[in-house]
Amino acid sequence: MSEPVRGDALSDVFEQVEVQGLMTGGFAVRGPWVSSAAVSRPFKLVALVAGATTLTVDGPGGQEGPFELSPGDVVLLNHRTHLDARGRHPQQPPRELMPDTSFDSIALSAADLAIDDVLVGGWIQASPAGAALLRAALPGVVHVRAASPSASRLARLVTQLFEEASGGRLGSAFAIRQTGQLILLEVLRAYLEQERPPVGWLRLLADEQLAPALRLLHDEPGRTWQLVELARAAGMSRTTFAERFRAVAGTSPLAYLSRWRMLLAQHALRDPEVRVGSLAAELGYSSESAFSTAFKREVGEAPLHYRLRLREAMDG
C-alpha cells in the first residue's frame, strides 16, 4: 500500500481520493451576453479571468444567488443541476451563448482582458470515496472572492490557468490539470478561512488543537491507538479530547480511524498487486475476515467485489 503524503491531513486526503481538476470550457465575449446550461457533473468550477459576471444556480434545496463575480473569483458548485450566467451591459439586448461541447482552449488566445468578459470552467474529479467526502463537507455553492486576504494565491492561479489554456505551449494539458488541482486546494483553504464548515472531516482537518492527534492516526493507521495517547498528543484530558473530537468531527476518534483505514483500503485495492490479507494486517486488522467484514460494512461490498467492479469499470 502506498504511503500517504506526510505533513498534514488535507494532503493525506487529497492523495488518497485522487482529486483532479479538469478544464472543460471557457469563453471570451464582448458586450452583453447570457448563458444557461444544465450542470451534469457533481463538482463544477467556474473562474472569472476578466470582466464581470453574475451567476445564479439551481439544484436540491432551490435556487441560490445571484453571485457577483470579479476577476480572480472562483465558484465551486456542489451537486447543483443548473447554471445561469450573465455579463455586463444589462440594459442592452444580450447575446445568448451556448456551451461548446468541443471546446478548444486556444480560442481564448484572442481575448482582450481589458474589455472582454472571460470565464473558464471545469470539473473536479475524485474517487467515489472522495466524491462522497466532498459532497458531505461543502455547501451547494462555495464563492471565494479574489479580494479577500486568503485568496490572493487563488487569483494568481486563475490567471495561470488562463495563460496555460490560451498559450498553446508544450505540456499545457498537463499544466492545466495540475493548476486545476491547485485551484481546488486553494478554494478549500480559503473556504476554511472565510467560513465555518459544518461538523465533519473538513472542519476536523482545520482544527489546530486536534491536529497532533490526527497526525498520529494518519501516520500509523494500523496501530491500536488508545484514547489517552491521542489526548496526550493534543494536550488535553481524555474526556475533553473525546468531547472536542466528536463536536468537531461528528464521530469518535476510533470511528474516524476506522473510516480513514477504509479510505486507505479503497485506494490500495485499485492496485491489482496488493494482497487483501497483507492489506488487512497493515491496517491493523487481526484477520482478513475481520478486515472484509469492516470493509463491507463501510463500503457496502466485499474487498474482492470492490476490486473486480473497479477493474471492470476501467476496462469498459
PDB file of C-alpha atoms in Angstrom:
ATOM      1  CA  MET A   1       0.000   0.000   0.000  1.00  0.00           C
ATOM      2  CA  SER A   2       1.418   3.417  -0.944  1.00  0.00           C
ATOM      3  CA  GLU A   3       2.343   5.728   1.903  1.00  0.00           C
ATOM      4  CA  PRO A   4       0.193   8.845   2.346  1.00  0.00           C
ATOM      5  CA  VAL A   5       1.851  12.209   1.908  1.00  0.00           C
ATOM      6  CA  ARG A   6       3.488  13.262   5.187  1.00  0.00           C
ATOM      7  CA  GLY A   7       2.937  16.703   6.604  1.00  0.00           C
ATOM      8  CA  ASP A   8      -0.732  17.494   7.009  1.00  0.00           C
ATOM      9  CA  ALA A   9      -4.056  15.724   6.964  1.00  0.00           C
ATOM     10  CA  LEU A  10      -5.554  17.589   3.988  1.00  0.00           C
ATOM     11  CA  SER A  11      -2.611  16.475   1.839  1.00  0.00           C
ATOM     12  CA  ASP A  12      -3.243  12.908   3.002  1.00  0.00           C
ATOM     13  CA  VAL A  13      -6.871  13.085   1.939  1.00  0.00           C
ATOM     14  CA  PHE A  14      -6.064  14.594  -1.475  1.00  0.00           C
ATOM     15  CA  GLU A  15      -3.556  11.810  -2.082  1.00  0.00           C
ATOM     16  CA  GLN A  16      -5.964   9.037  -1.198  1.00  0.00           C
ATOM     17  CA  VAL A  17      -9.100  10.263  -3.014  1.00  0.00           C
ATOM     18  CA  GLU A  18      -7.201  11.075  -6.235  1.00  0.00           C
ATOM     19  CA  VAL A  19      -8.555  14.588  -6.691  1.00  0.00           C
ATOM     20  CA  GLN A  20      -8.065  16.016 -10.183  1.00  0.00           C
ATOM     21  CA  GLY A  21      -9.052  19.278 -11.810  1.00  0.00           C
ATOM     22  CA  LEU A  22     -10.050  19.266 -15.472  1.00  0.00           C
ATOM     23  CA  MET A  23     -10.662  22.355 -17.599  1.00  0.00           C
ATOM     24  CA  THR A  24     -13.554  21.680 -19.938  1.00  0.00           C
ATOM     25  CA  GLY A  25     -14.778  25.036 -21.201  1.00  0.00           C
ATOM     26  CA  GLY A  26     -14.435  28.759 -21.365  1.00  0.00           C
ATOM     27  CA  PHE A  27     -15.156  31.780 -23.492  1.00  0.00           C
ATOM     28  CA  ALA A  28     -14.249  35.416 -24.083  1.00  0.00           C
ATOM     29  CA  VAL A  29     -17.145  37.669 -25.061  1.00  0.00           C
ATOM     30  CA  ARG A  30     -17.544  41.377 -25.665  1.00  0.00           C
ATOM     31  CA  GLY A  31     -20.778  43.197 -24.914  1.00  0.00           C
ATOM     32  CA  PRO A  32     -23.956  41.906 -23.259  1.00  0.00           C
ATOM     33  CA  TRP A  33     -24.466  38.154 -23.056  1.00  0.00           C
ATOM     34  CA  VAL A  34     -26.334  35.407 -21.212  1.00  0.00           C
ATOM     35  CA  SER A  35     -25.757  31.680 -20.923  1.00  0.00           C
ATOM     36  CA  SER A  36     -27.886  28.948 -19.411  1.00  0.00           C
ATOM     37  CA  ALA A  37     -26.985  25.280 -19.092  1.00  0.00           C
ATOM     38  CA  ALA A  38     -27.606  22.136 -17.123  1.00  0.00           C
ATOM     39  CA  VAL A  39     -24.814  21.010 -14.795  1.00  0.00           C
ATOM     40  CA  SER A  40     -24.179  17.335 -15.462  1.00  0.00           C
ATOM     41  CA  ARG A  41     -21.255  16.608 -13.129  1.00  0.00           C
ATOM     42  CA  PRO A  42     -21.214  16.635  -9.322  1.00  0.00           C
ATOM     43  CA  PHE A  43     -18.480  19.257  -8.835  1.00  0.00           C
ATOM     44  CA  LYS A  44     -18.136  22.184 -11.215  1.00  0.00           C
ATOM     45  CA  LEU A  45     -15.640  25.040 -11.020  1.00  0.00           C
ATOM     46  CA  VAL A  46     -16.217  28.439 -12.621  1.00  0.00           C
ATOM     47  CA  ALA A  47     -13.462  31.075 -12.563  1.00  0.00           C
ATOM     48  CA  LEU A  48     -13.669  34.646 -13.850  1.00  0.00           C
ATOM     49  CA  VAL A  49     -10.442  35.769 -15.515  1.00  0.00           C
ATOM     50  CA  ALA A  50     -11.554  39.248 -16.608  1.00  0.00           C
ATOM     51  CA  GLY A  51     -14.649  41.423 -16.707  1.00  0.00           C
ATOM     52  CA  ALA A  52     -17.714  40.900 -14.556  1.00  0.00           C
ATOM     53  CA  THR A  53     -20.309  38.128 -14.366  1.00  0.00           C
ATOM     54  CA  THR A  54     -23.427  37.311 -12.386  1.00  0.00           C
ATOM     55  CA  LEU A  55     -24.183  33.639 -11.631  1.00  0.00           C
ATOM     56  CA  THR A  56     -27.411  32.056 -10.433  1.00  0.00           C
ATOM     57  CA  VAL A  57     -27.583  28.326  -9.731  1.00  0.00           C
ATOM     58  CA  ASP A  58     -30.287  25.807  -9.017  1.00  0.00           C
ATOM     59  CA  GLY A  59     -30.405  22.370  -7.506  1.00  0.00           C
ATOM     60  CA  PRO A  60     -31.613  20.441  -4.460  1.00  0.00           C
ATOM     61  CA  GLY A  61     -32.983  22.937  -1.982  1.00  0.00           C
ATOM     62  CA  GLY A  62     -33.870  25.575  -4.575  1.00  0.00           C
ATOM     63  CA  GLN A  63     -32.232  28.489  -6.340  1.00  0.00           C
ATOM     64  CA  GLU A  64     -29.125  30.218  -4.983  1.00  0.00           C
ATOM     65  CA  GLY A  65     -27.648  33.559  -5.943  1.00  0.00           C
ATOM     66  CA  PRO A  66     -27.132  35.844  -7.665  1.00  0.00           C
ATOM     67  CA  PHE A  67     -23.378  35.745  -7.105  1.00  0.00           C
ATOM     68  CA  GLU A  68     -21.476  38.754  -8.433  1.00  0.00           C
ATOM     69  CA  LEU A  69     -18.056  37.681  -9.723  1.00  0.00           C
ATOM     70  CA  SER A  70     -14.996  39.912 -10.063  1.00  0.00           C
ATOM     71  CA  PRO A  71     -11.712  38.954 -11.789  1.00  0.00           C
ATOM     72  CA  GLY A  72      -9.983  36.133  -9.916  1.00  0.00           C
ATOM     73  CA  ASP A  73     -13.167  34.930  -8.208  1.00  0.00           C
ATOM     74  CA  VAL A  74     -13.859  31.199  -8.202  1.00  0.00           C
ATOM     75  CA  VAL A  75     -17.150  29.389  -7.612  1.00  0.00           C
ATOM     76  CA  LEU A  76     -17.330  25.697  -6.754  1.00  0.00           C
ATOM     77  CA  LEU A  77     -20.726  24.065  -7.324  1.00  0.00           C
ATOM     78  CA  ASN A  78     -21.541  21.001  -5.254  1.00  0.00           C
ATOM     79  CA  HIS A  79     -24.235  18.857  -6.876  1.00  0.00           C
ATOM     80  CA  ARG A  80     -26.101  21.758  -8.489  1.00  0.00           C
ATOM     81  CA  THR A  81     -28.245  20.995 -11.521  1.00  0.00           C
ATOM     82  CA  HIS A  82     -28.460  24.286 -13.453  1.00  0.00           C
ATOM     83  CA  LEU A  83     -26.321  27.356 -14.001  1.00  0.00           C
ATOM     84  CA  ASP A  84     -27.277  30.758 -15.412  1.00  0.00           C
ATOM     85  CA  ALA A  85     -24.591  33.341 -16.183  1.00  0.00           C
ATOM     86  CA  ARG A  86     -24.934  36.929 -17.340  1.00  0.00           C
ATOM     87  CA  GLY A  87     -22.404  39.515 -18.424  1.00  0.00           C
ATOM     88  CA  ARG A  88     -22.290  43.265 -18.185  1.00  0.00           C
ATOM     89  CA  HIS A  89     -24.436  45.857 -20.002  1.00  0.00           C
ATOM     90  CA  PRO A  90     -27.831  44.532 -18.794  1.00  0.00           C
ATOM     91  CA  GLN A  91     -29.626  47.459 -20.469  1.00  0.00           C
ATOM     92  CA  GLN A  92     -28.771  46.135 -23.944  1.00  0.00           C
ATOM     93  CA  PRO A  93     -30.234  43.044 -25.675  1.00  0.00           C
ATOM     94  CA  PRO A  94     -27.868  40.208 -24.730  1.00  0.00           C
ATOM     95  CA  ARG A  95     -26.234  37.668 -26.976  1.00  0.00           C
ATOM     96  CA  GLU A  96     -27.094  34.108 -25.969  1.00  0.00           C
ATOM     97  CA  LEU A  97     -24.105  31.818 -25.601  1.00  0.00           C
ATOM     98  CA  MET A  98     -24.469  28.066 -25.839  1.00  0.00           C
ATOM     99  CA  PRO A  99     -21.951  25.781 -24.071  1.00  0.00           C
ATOM    100  CA  ASP A 100     -19.499  24.356 -26.614  1.00  0.00           C
ATOM    101  CA  THR A 101     -19.044  20.613 -26.252  1.00  0.00           C
ATOM    102  CA  SER A 102     -15.963  20.735 -28.486  1.00  0.00           C
ATOM    103  CA  PHE A 103     -14.143  23.442 -26.562  1.00  0.00           C
ATOM    104  CA  ASP A 104     -10.672  24.385 -27.816  1.00  0.00           C
ATOM    105  CA  SER A 105      -8.796  26.434 -25.255  1.00  0.00           C
ATOM    106  CA  ILE A 106      -6.673  28.072 -27.966  1.00  0.00           C
ATOM    107  CA  ALA A 107      -9.784  30.073 -28.872  1.00  0.00           C
ATOM    108  CA  LEU A 108      -9.154  32.087 -25.710  1.00  0.00           C
ATOM    109  CA  SER A 109      -5.911  33.465 -27.185  1.00  0.00           C
ATOM    110  CA  ALA A 110      -7.861  36.229 -28.927  1.00  0.00           C
ATOM    111  CA  ALA A 111      -9.313  37.521 -25.654  1.00  0.00           C
ATOM    112  CA  ASP A 112      -8.752  41.154 -24.730  1.00  0.00           C
ATOM    113  CA  LEU A 113      -8.619  41.157 -20.924  1.00  0.00           C
ATOM    114  CA  ALA A 114      -9.193  44.904 -20.844  1.00  0.00           C
ATOM    115  CA  ILE A 115     -12.680  44.812 -22.360  1.00  0.00           C
ATOM    116  CA  ASP A 116     -13.885  41.182 -22.595  1.00  0.00           C
ATOM    117  CA  ASP A 117     -15.678  39.029 -20.061  1.00  0.00           C
ATOM    118  CA  VAL A 118     -13.507  35.905 -19.827  1.00  0.00           C
ATOM    119  CA  LEU A 119     -14.635  32.790 -17.968  1.00  0.00           C
ATOM    120  CA  VAL A 120     -13.130  29.339 -17.678  1.00  0.00           C
ATOM    121  CA  GLY A 121     -14.852  26.296 -16.259  1.00  0.00           C
ATOM    122  CA  GLY A 122     -14.123  22.718 -15.421  1.00  0.00           C
ATOM    123  CA  TRP A 123     -14.895  19.676 -13.347  1.00  0.00           C
ATOM    124  CA  ILE A 124     -13.400  18.305 -10.180  1.00  0.00           C
ATOM    125  CA  GLN A 125     -12.967  14.547 -10.317  1.00  0.00           C
ATOM    126  CA  ALA A 126     -12.302  12.255  -7.366  1.00  0.00           C
ATOM    127  CA  SER A 127     -12.644   8.613  -6.435  1.00  0.00           C
ATOM    128  CA  PRO A 128     -16.124   7.552  -5.262  1.00  0.00           C
ATOM    129  CA  ALA A 129     -14.967   7.824  -1.652  1.00  0.00           C
ATOM    130  CA  GLY A 130     -13.525  11.273  -2.304  1.00  0.00           C
ATOM    131  CA  ALA A 131     -16.682  12.475  -4.026  1.00  0.00           C
ATOM    132  CA  ALA A 132     -18.722  11.402  -1.019  1.00  0.00           C
ATOM    133  CA  LEU A 133     -16.355  13.258   1.330  1.00  0.00           C
ATOM    134  CA  LEU A 134     -16.535  16.477  -0.693  1.00  0.00           C
ATOM    135  CA  ARG A 135     -20.296  16.329  -1.059  1.00  0.00           C
ATOM    136  CA  ALA A 136     -20.803  15.983   2.692  1.00  0.00           C
ATOM    137  CA  ALA A 137     -18.253  18.641   3.635  1.00  0.00           C
ATOM    138  CA  LEU A 138     -19.243  21.520   1.340  1.00  0.00           C
ATOM    139  CA  PRO A 139     -22.345  23.654   0.855  1.00  0.00           C
ATOM    140  CA  GLY A 140     -24.080  23.785  -2.515  1.00  0.00           C
ATOM    141  CA  VAL A 141     -22.090  26.837  -3.594  1.00  0.00           C
ATOM    142  CA  VAL A 142     -18.662  27.999  -2.434  1.00  0.00           C
ATOM    143  CA  HIS A 143     -17.836  31.513  -3.689  1.00  0.00           C
ATOM    144  CA  VAL A 144     -14.254  32.574  -2.986  1.00  0.00           C
ATOM    145  CA  ARG A 145     -13.611  36.240  -3.699  1.00  0.00           C
ATOM    146  CA  ALA A 146     -10.211  37.230  -5.029  1.00  0.00           C
ATOM    147  CA  ALA A 147     -10.378  40.431  -2.982  1.00  0.00           C
ATOM    148  CA  SER A 148     -10.305  38.503   0.290  1.00  0.00           C
ATOM    149  CA  PRO A 149      -6.881  38.303   2.015  1.00  0.00           C
ATOM    150  CA  SER A 150      -6.899  34.495   1.969  1.00  0.00           C
ATOM    151  CA  ALA A 151      -7.439  34.236  -1.806  1.00  0.00           C
ATOM    152  CA  SER A 152      -4.504  36.117  -3.326  1.00  0.00           C
ATOM    153  CA  ARG A 153      -2.818  32.893  -4.456  1.00  0.00           C
ATOM    154  CA  LEU A 154      -6.103  31.651  -5.913  1.00  0.00           C
ATOM    155  CA  ALA A 155      -6.386  34.739  -8.119  1.00  0.00           C
ATOM    156  CA  ARG A 156      -2.865  34.128  -9.427  1.00  0.00           C
ATOM    157  CA  LEU A 157      -3.747  30.517 -10.199  1.00  0.00           C
ATOM    158  CA  VAL A 158      -6.804  31.624 -12.201  1.00  0.00           C
ATOM    159  CA  THR A 159      -4.540  33.856 -14.293  1.00  0.00           C
ATOM    160  CA  GLN A 160      -2.055  30.999 -14.675  1.00  0.00           C
ATOM    161  CA  LEU A 161      -4.820  28.649 -15.812  1.00  0.00           C
ATOM    162  CA  PHE A 162      -5.925  31.135 -18.461  1.00  0.00           C
ATOM    163  CA  GLU A 163      -2.358  31.655 -19.691  1.00  0.00           C
ATOM    164  CA  GLU A 164      -1.772  27.910 -19.996  1.00  0.00           C
ATOM    165  CA  ALA A 165      -5.106  27.369 -21.733  1.00  0.00           C
ATOM    166  CA  SER A 166      -4.714  30.184 -24.224  1.00  0.00           C
ATOM    167  CA  GLY A 167      -0.967  29.939 -24.844  1.00  0.00           C
ATOM    168  CA  GLY A 168      -0.822  26.559 -26.571  1.00  0.00           C
ATOM    169  CA  ARG A 169       2.592  25.855 -25.035  1.00  0.00           C
ATOM    170  CA  LEU A 170       4.210  22.434 -24.899  1.00  0.00           C
ATOM    171  CA  GLY A 171       2.847  20.485 -21.940  1.00  0.00           C
ATOM    172  CA  SER A 172      -0.111  22.811 -21.430  1.00  0.00           C
ATOM    173  CA  ALA A 173      -2.595  19.953 -20.923  1.00  0.00           C
ATOM    174  CA  PHE A 174      -0.533  18.636 -18.015  1.00  0.00           C
ATOM    175  CA  ALA A 175      -0.117  22.137 -16.574  1.00  0.00           C
ATOM    176  CA  ILE A 176      -3.873  22.751 -16.797  1.00  0.00           C
ATOM    177  CA  ARG A 177      -4.611  19.549 -14.844  1.00  0.00           C
ATOM    178  CA  GLN A 178      -2.093  20.443 -12.149  1.00  0.00           C
ATOM    179  CA  THR A 179      -3.360  24.018 -11.900  1.00  0.00           C
ATOM    180  CA  GLY A 180      -6.948  22.809 -11.650  1.00  0.00           C
ATOM    181  CA  GLN A 181      -5.970  20.624  -8.699  1.00  0.00           C
ATOM    182  CA  LEU A 182      -4.212  23.540  -7.006  1.00  0.00           C
ATOM    183  CA  ILE A 183      -7.242  25.757  -7.583  1.00  0.00           C
ATOM    184  CA  LEU A 184      -9.444  23.279  -5.720  1.00  0.00           C
ATOM    185  CA  LEU A 185      -6.918  23.167  -2.876  1.00  0.00           C
ATOM    186  CA  GLU A 186      -6.903  26.962  -2.627  1.00  0.00           C
ATOM    187  CA  VAL A 187     -10.707  27.068  -2.755  1.00  0.00           C
ATOM    188  CA  LEU A 188     -10.838  24.708   0.239  1.00  0.00           C
ATOM    189  CA  ARG A 189      -8.172  26.694   2.095  1.00  0.00           C
ATOM    190  CA  ALA A 190      -9.974  29.984   1.508  1.00  0.00           C
ATOM    191  CA  TYR A 191     -13.316  28.425   2.419  1.00  0.00           C
ATOM    192  CA  LEU A 192     -11.901  27.192   5.713  1.00  0.00           C
ATOM    193  CA  GLU A 193     -10.569  30.665   6.490  1.00  0.00           C
ATOM    194  CA  GLN A 194     -13.686  32.567   5.393  1.00  0.00           C
ATOM    195  CA  GLU A 195     -16.432  30.252   6.607  1.00  0.00           C
ATOM    196  CA  ARG A 196     -17.142  27.773   9.374  1.00  0.00           C
ATOM    197  CA  PRO A 197     -17.671  24.392   7.683  1.00  0.00           C
ATOM    198  CA  PRO A 198     -20.304  22.009   9.020  1.00  0.00           C
ATOM    199  CA  VAL A 199     -19.347  19.336  11.521  1.00  0.00           C
ATOM    200  CA  GLY A 200     -17.324  16.685   9.701  1.00  0.00           C
ATOM    201  CA  TRP A 201     -13.937  15.769   8.284  1.00  0.00           C
ATOM    202  CA  LEU A 202     -13.150  19.155   6.717  1.00  0.00           C
ATOM    203  CA  ARG A 203     -13.654  21.015   9.978  1.00  0.00           C
ATOM    204  CA  LEU A 204     -11.572  18.354  11.716  1.00  0.00           C
ATOM    205  CA  LEU A 205      -8.685  18.824   9.282  1.00  0.00           C
ATOM    206  CA  ALA A 206      -8.670  22.549  10.035  1.00  0.00           C
ATOM    207  CA  ASP A 207      -8.727  22.181  13.836  1.00  0.00           C
ATOM    208  CA  GLU A 208      -5.268  23.145  15.104  1.00  0.00           C
ATOM    209  CA  GLN A 209      -5.781  21.730  18.598  1.00  0.00           C
ATOM    210  CA  LEU A 210      -6.693  18.282  17.306  1.00  0.00           C
ATOM    211  CA  ALA A 211      -4.043  18.283  14.561  1.00  0.00           C
ATOM    212  CA  PRO A 212      -1.302  16.460  16.569  1.00  0.00           C
ATOM    213  CA  ALA A 213      -3.659  13.569  17.365  1.00  0.00           C
ATOM    214  CA  LEU A 214      -4.939  13.441  13.795  1.00  0.00           C
ATOM    215  CA  ARG A 215      -1.345  13.296  12.583  1.00  0.00           C
ATOM    216  CA  LEU A 216      -0.784  10.181  14.683  1.00  0.00           C
ATOM    217  CA  LEU A 217      -3.891   8.475  13.276  1.00  0.00           C
ATOM    218  CA  HIS A 218      -2.853   9.256   9.704  1.00  0.00           C
ATOM    219  CA  ASP A 219       0.793   8.305  10.150  1.00  0.00           C
ATOM    220  CA  GLU A 220       0.120   4.948  11.844  1.00  0.00           C
ATOM    221  CA  PRO A 221      -3.365   3.775  10.867  1.00  0.00           C
ATOM    222  CA  GLY A 222      -2.545   0.152  11.656  1.00  0.00           C
ATOM    223  CA  ARG A 223      -1.691   0.798  15.281  1.00  0.00           C
ATOM    224  CA  THR A 224      -4.140   0.016  18.086  1.00  0.00           C
ATOM    225  CA  TRP A 225      -4.483   3.531  19.438  1.00  0.00           C
ATOM    226  CA  GLN A 226      -5.628   4.257  22.983  1.00  0.00           C
ATOM    227  CA  LEU A 227      -7.723   7.345  23.571  1.00  0.00           C
ATOM    228  CA  VAL A 228      -5.368   8.513  26.308  1.00  0.00           C
ATOM    229  CA  GLU A 229      -2.419   8.512  23.857  1.00  0.00           C
ATOM    230  CA  LEU A 230      -4.288  10.691  21.374  1.00  0.00           C
ATOM    231  CA  ALA A 231      -5.469  13.020  24.127  1.00  0.00           C
ATOM    232  CA  ARG A 232      -1.905  13.410  25.404  1.00  0.00           C
ATOM    233  CA  ALA A 233      -0.698  14.352  21.916  1.00  0.00           C
ATOM    234  CA  ALA A 234      -3.362  17.068  21.757  1.00  0.00           C
ATOM    235  CA  GLY A 235      -2.515  18.305  25.242  1.00  0.00           C
ATOM    236  CA  MET A 236      -5.954  17.515  26.651  1.00  0.00           C
ATOM    237  CA  SER A 237      -7.551  15.262  29.185  1.00  0.00           C
ATOM    238  CA  ARG A 238      -9.092  12.076  27.843  1.00  0.00           C
ATOM    239  CA  THR A 239     -12.629  13.367  28.391  1.00  0.00           C
ATOM    240  CA  THR A 240     -12.015  16.831  26.937  1.00  0.00           C
ATOM    241  CA  PHE A 241     -10.317  15.340  23.874  1.00  0.00           C
ATOM    242  CA  ALA A 242     -13.127  12.858  23.206  1.00  0.00           C
ATOM    243  CA  GLU A 243     -15.783  15.560  23.566  1.00  0.00           C
ATOM    244  CA  ARG A 244     -13.969  18.052  21.337  1.00  0.00           C
ATOM    245  CA  PHE A 245     -13.221  15.452  18.664  1.00  0.00           C
ATOM    246  CA  ARG A 246     -16.877  14.418  18.471  1.00  0.00           C
ATOM    247  CA  ALA A 247     -18.069  18.047  18.444  1.00  0.00           C
ATOM    248  CA  VAL A 248     -15.750  18.884  15.528  1.00  0.00           C
ATOM    249  CA  ALA A 249     -15.793  15.653  13.501  1.00  0.00           C
ATOM    250  CA  GLY A 250     -19.263  14.365  14.333  1.00  0.00           C
ATOM    251  CA  THR A 251     -17.810  10.995  15.284  1.00  0.00           C
ATOM    252  CA  SER A 252     -15.438   9.457  17.816  1.00  0.00           C
ATOM    253  CA  PRO A 253     -11.658   9.274  17.238  1.00  0.00           C
ATOM    254  CA  LEU A 254     -11.704   5.500  16.822  1.00  0.00           C
ATOM    255  CA  ALA A 255     -14.667   5.627  14.440  1.00  0.00           C
ATOM    256  CA  TYR A 256     -12.770   8.235  12.416  1.00  0.00           C
ATOM    257  CA  LEU A 257      -9.738   5.929  12.400  1.00  0.00           C
ATOM    258  CA  SER A 258     -11.878   3.098  11.058  1.00  0.00           C
ATOM    259  CA  ARG A 259     -13.149   5.310   8.229  1.00  0.00           C
ATOM    260  CA  TRP A 260      -9.619   6.500   7.452  1.00  0.00           C
ATOM    261  CA  ARG A 261      -8.482   2.888   7.218  1.00  0.00           C
ATOM    262  CA  MET A 262     -11.286   2.167   4.763  1.00  0.00           C
ATOM    263  CA  LEU A 263     -10.312   5.180   2.648  1.00  0.00           C
ATOM    264  CA  LEU A 264      -6.748   3.875   2.532  1.00  0.00           C
ATOM    265  CA  ALA A 265      -8.044   0.420   1.673  1.00  0.00           C
ATOM    266  CA  GLN A 266     -10.181   1.645  -1.224  1.00  0.00           C
ATOM    267  CA  HIS A 267      -7.186   3.446  -2.671  1.00  0.00           C
ATOM    268  CA  ALA A 268      -4.875   0.467  -2.182  1.00  0.00           C
ATOM    269  CA  LEU A 269      -7.285  -2.017  -3.766  1.00  0.00           C
ATOM    270  CA  ARG A 270      -7.000  -0.179  -7.058  1.00  0.00           C
ATOM    271  CA  ASP A 271      -3.574  -1.813  -7.352  1.00  0.00           C
ATOM    272  CA  PRO A 272      -4.049  -5.433  -8.542  1.00  0.00           C
ATOM    273  CA  GLU A 273      -0.748  -6.412  -6.894  1.00  0.00           C
ATOM    274  CA  VAL A 274      -1.965  -5.594  -3.376  1.00  0.00           C
ATOM    275  CA  ARG A 275      -2.981  -8.729  -1.475  1.00  0.00           C
ATOM    276  CA  VAL A 276      -6.065  -8.401   0.704  1.00  0.00           C
ATOM    277  CA  GLY A 277      -4.526 -10.367   3.572  1.00  0.00           C
ATOM    278  CA  SER A 278      -1.412  -8.189   3.651  1.00  0.00           C
ATOM    279  CA  LEU A 279      -3.515  -5.045   3.451  1.00  0.00           C
ATOM    280  CA  ALA A 280      -5.652  -6.230   6.368  1.00  0.00           C
ATOM    281  CA  ALA A 281      -2.568  -6.744   8.553  1.00  0.00           C
ATOM    282  CA  GLU A 282      -1.079  -3.413   7.542  1.00  0.00           C
ATOM    283  CA  LEU A 283      -4.258  -1.601   8.561  1.00  0.00           C
ATOM    284  CA  GLY A 284      -4.368  -3.251  11.962  1.00  0.00           C
ATOM    285  CA  TYR A 285      -6.976  -5.982  11.497  1.00  0.00           C
ATOM    286  CA  SER A 286      -6.480  -9.305  13.222  1.00  0.00           C
ATOM    287  CA  SER A 287      -7.501 -11.300  10.162  1.00  0.00           C
ATOM    288  CA  GLU A 288      -8.534 -10.972   6.546  1.00  0.00           C
ATOM    289  CA  SER A 289     -12.048 -11.922   7.589  1.00  0.00           C
ATOM    290  CA  ALA A 290     -12.235  -9.090  10.148  1.00  0.00           C
ATOM    291  CA  PHE A 291     -10.999  -6.633   7.545  1.00  0.00           C
ATOM    292  CA  SER A 292     -13.504  -7.860   4.941  1.00  0.00           C
ATOM    293  CA  THR A 293     -16.367  -7.510   7.420  1.00  0.00           C
ATOM    294  CA  ALA A 294     -15.330  -3.944   8.287  1.00  0.00           C
ATOM    295  CA  PHE A 295     -14.851  -3.064   4.610  1.00  0.00           C
ATOM    296  CA  LYS A 296     -18.259  -4.385   3.619  1.00  0.00           C
ATOM    297  CA  ARG A 297     -19.915  -2.526   6.491  1.00  0.00           C
ATOM    298  CA  GLU A 298     -18.328   0.778   5.440  1.00  0.00           C
ATOM    299  CA  VAL A 299     -18.246   0.462   1.629  1.00  0.00           C
ATOM    300  CA  GLY A 300     -21.204  -1.831   1.003  1.00  0.00           C
ATOM    301  CA  GLU A 301     -19.395  -4.691  -0.701  1.00  0.00           C
ATOM    302  CA  ALA A 302     -16.551  -7.122  -0.026  1.00  0.00           C
ATOM    303  CA  PRO A 303     -12.983  -6.045  -0.927  1.00  0.00           C
ATOM    304  CA  LEU A 304     -12.646  -8.518  -3.803  1.00  0.00           C
ATOM    305  CA  HIS A 305     -16.006  -7.473  -5.259  1.00  0.00           C
ATOM    306  CA  TYR A 306     -14.946  -3.828  -4.969  1.00  0.00           C
ATOM    307  CA  ARG A 307     -11.691  -4.541  -6.798  1.00  0.00           C
ATOM    308  CA  LEU A 308     -13.463  -6.527  -9.523  1.00  0.00           C
ATOM    309  CA  ARG A 309     -16.013  -3.748 -10.082  1.00  0.00           C
ATOM    310  CA  LEU A 310     -13.248  -1.160 -10.396  1.00  0.00           C
ATOM    311  CA  ARG A 311     -11.380  -3.322 -12.878  1.00  0.00           C
ATOM    312  CA  GLU A 312     -14.500  -3.842 -14.988  1.00  0.00           C
ATOM    313  CA  ALA A 313     -15.197  -0.099 -14.950  1.00  0.00           C
ATOM    314  CA  MET A 314     -11.649   0.662 -16.092  1.00  0.00           C
ATOM    315  CA  ASP A 315     -11.758  -1.979 -18.807  1.00  0.00           C
ATOM    316  CA  GLY A 316     -15.152  -0.776 -20.004  1.00  0.00           C
TER     317      GLY A 316
END
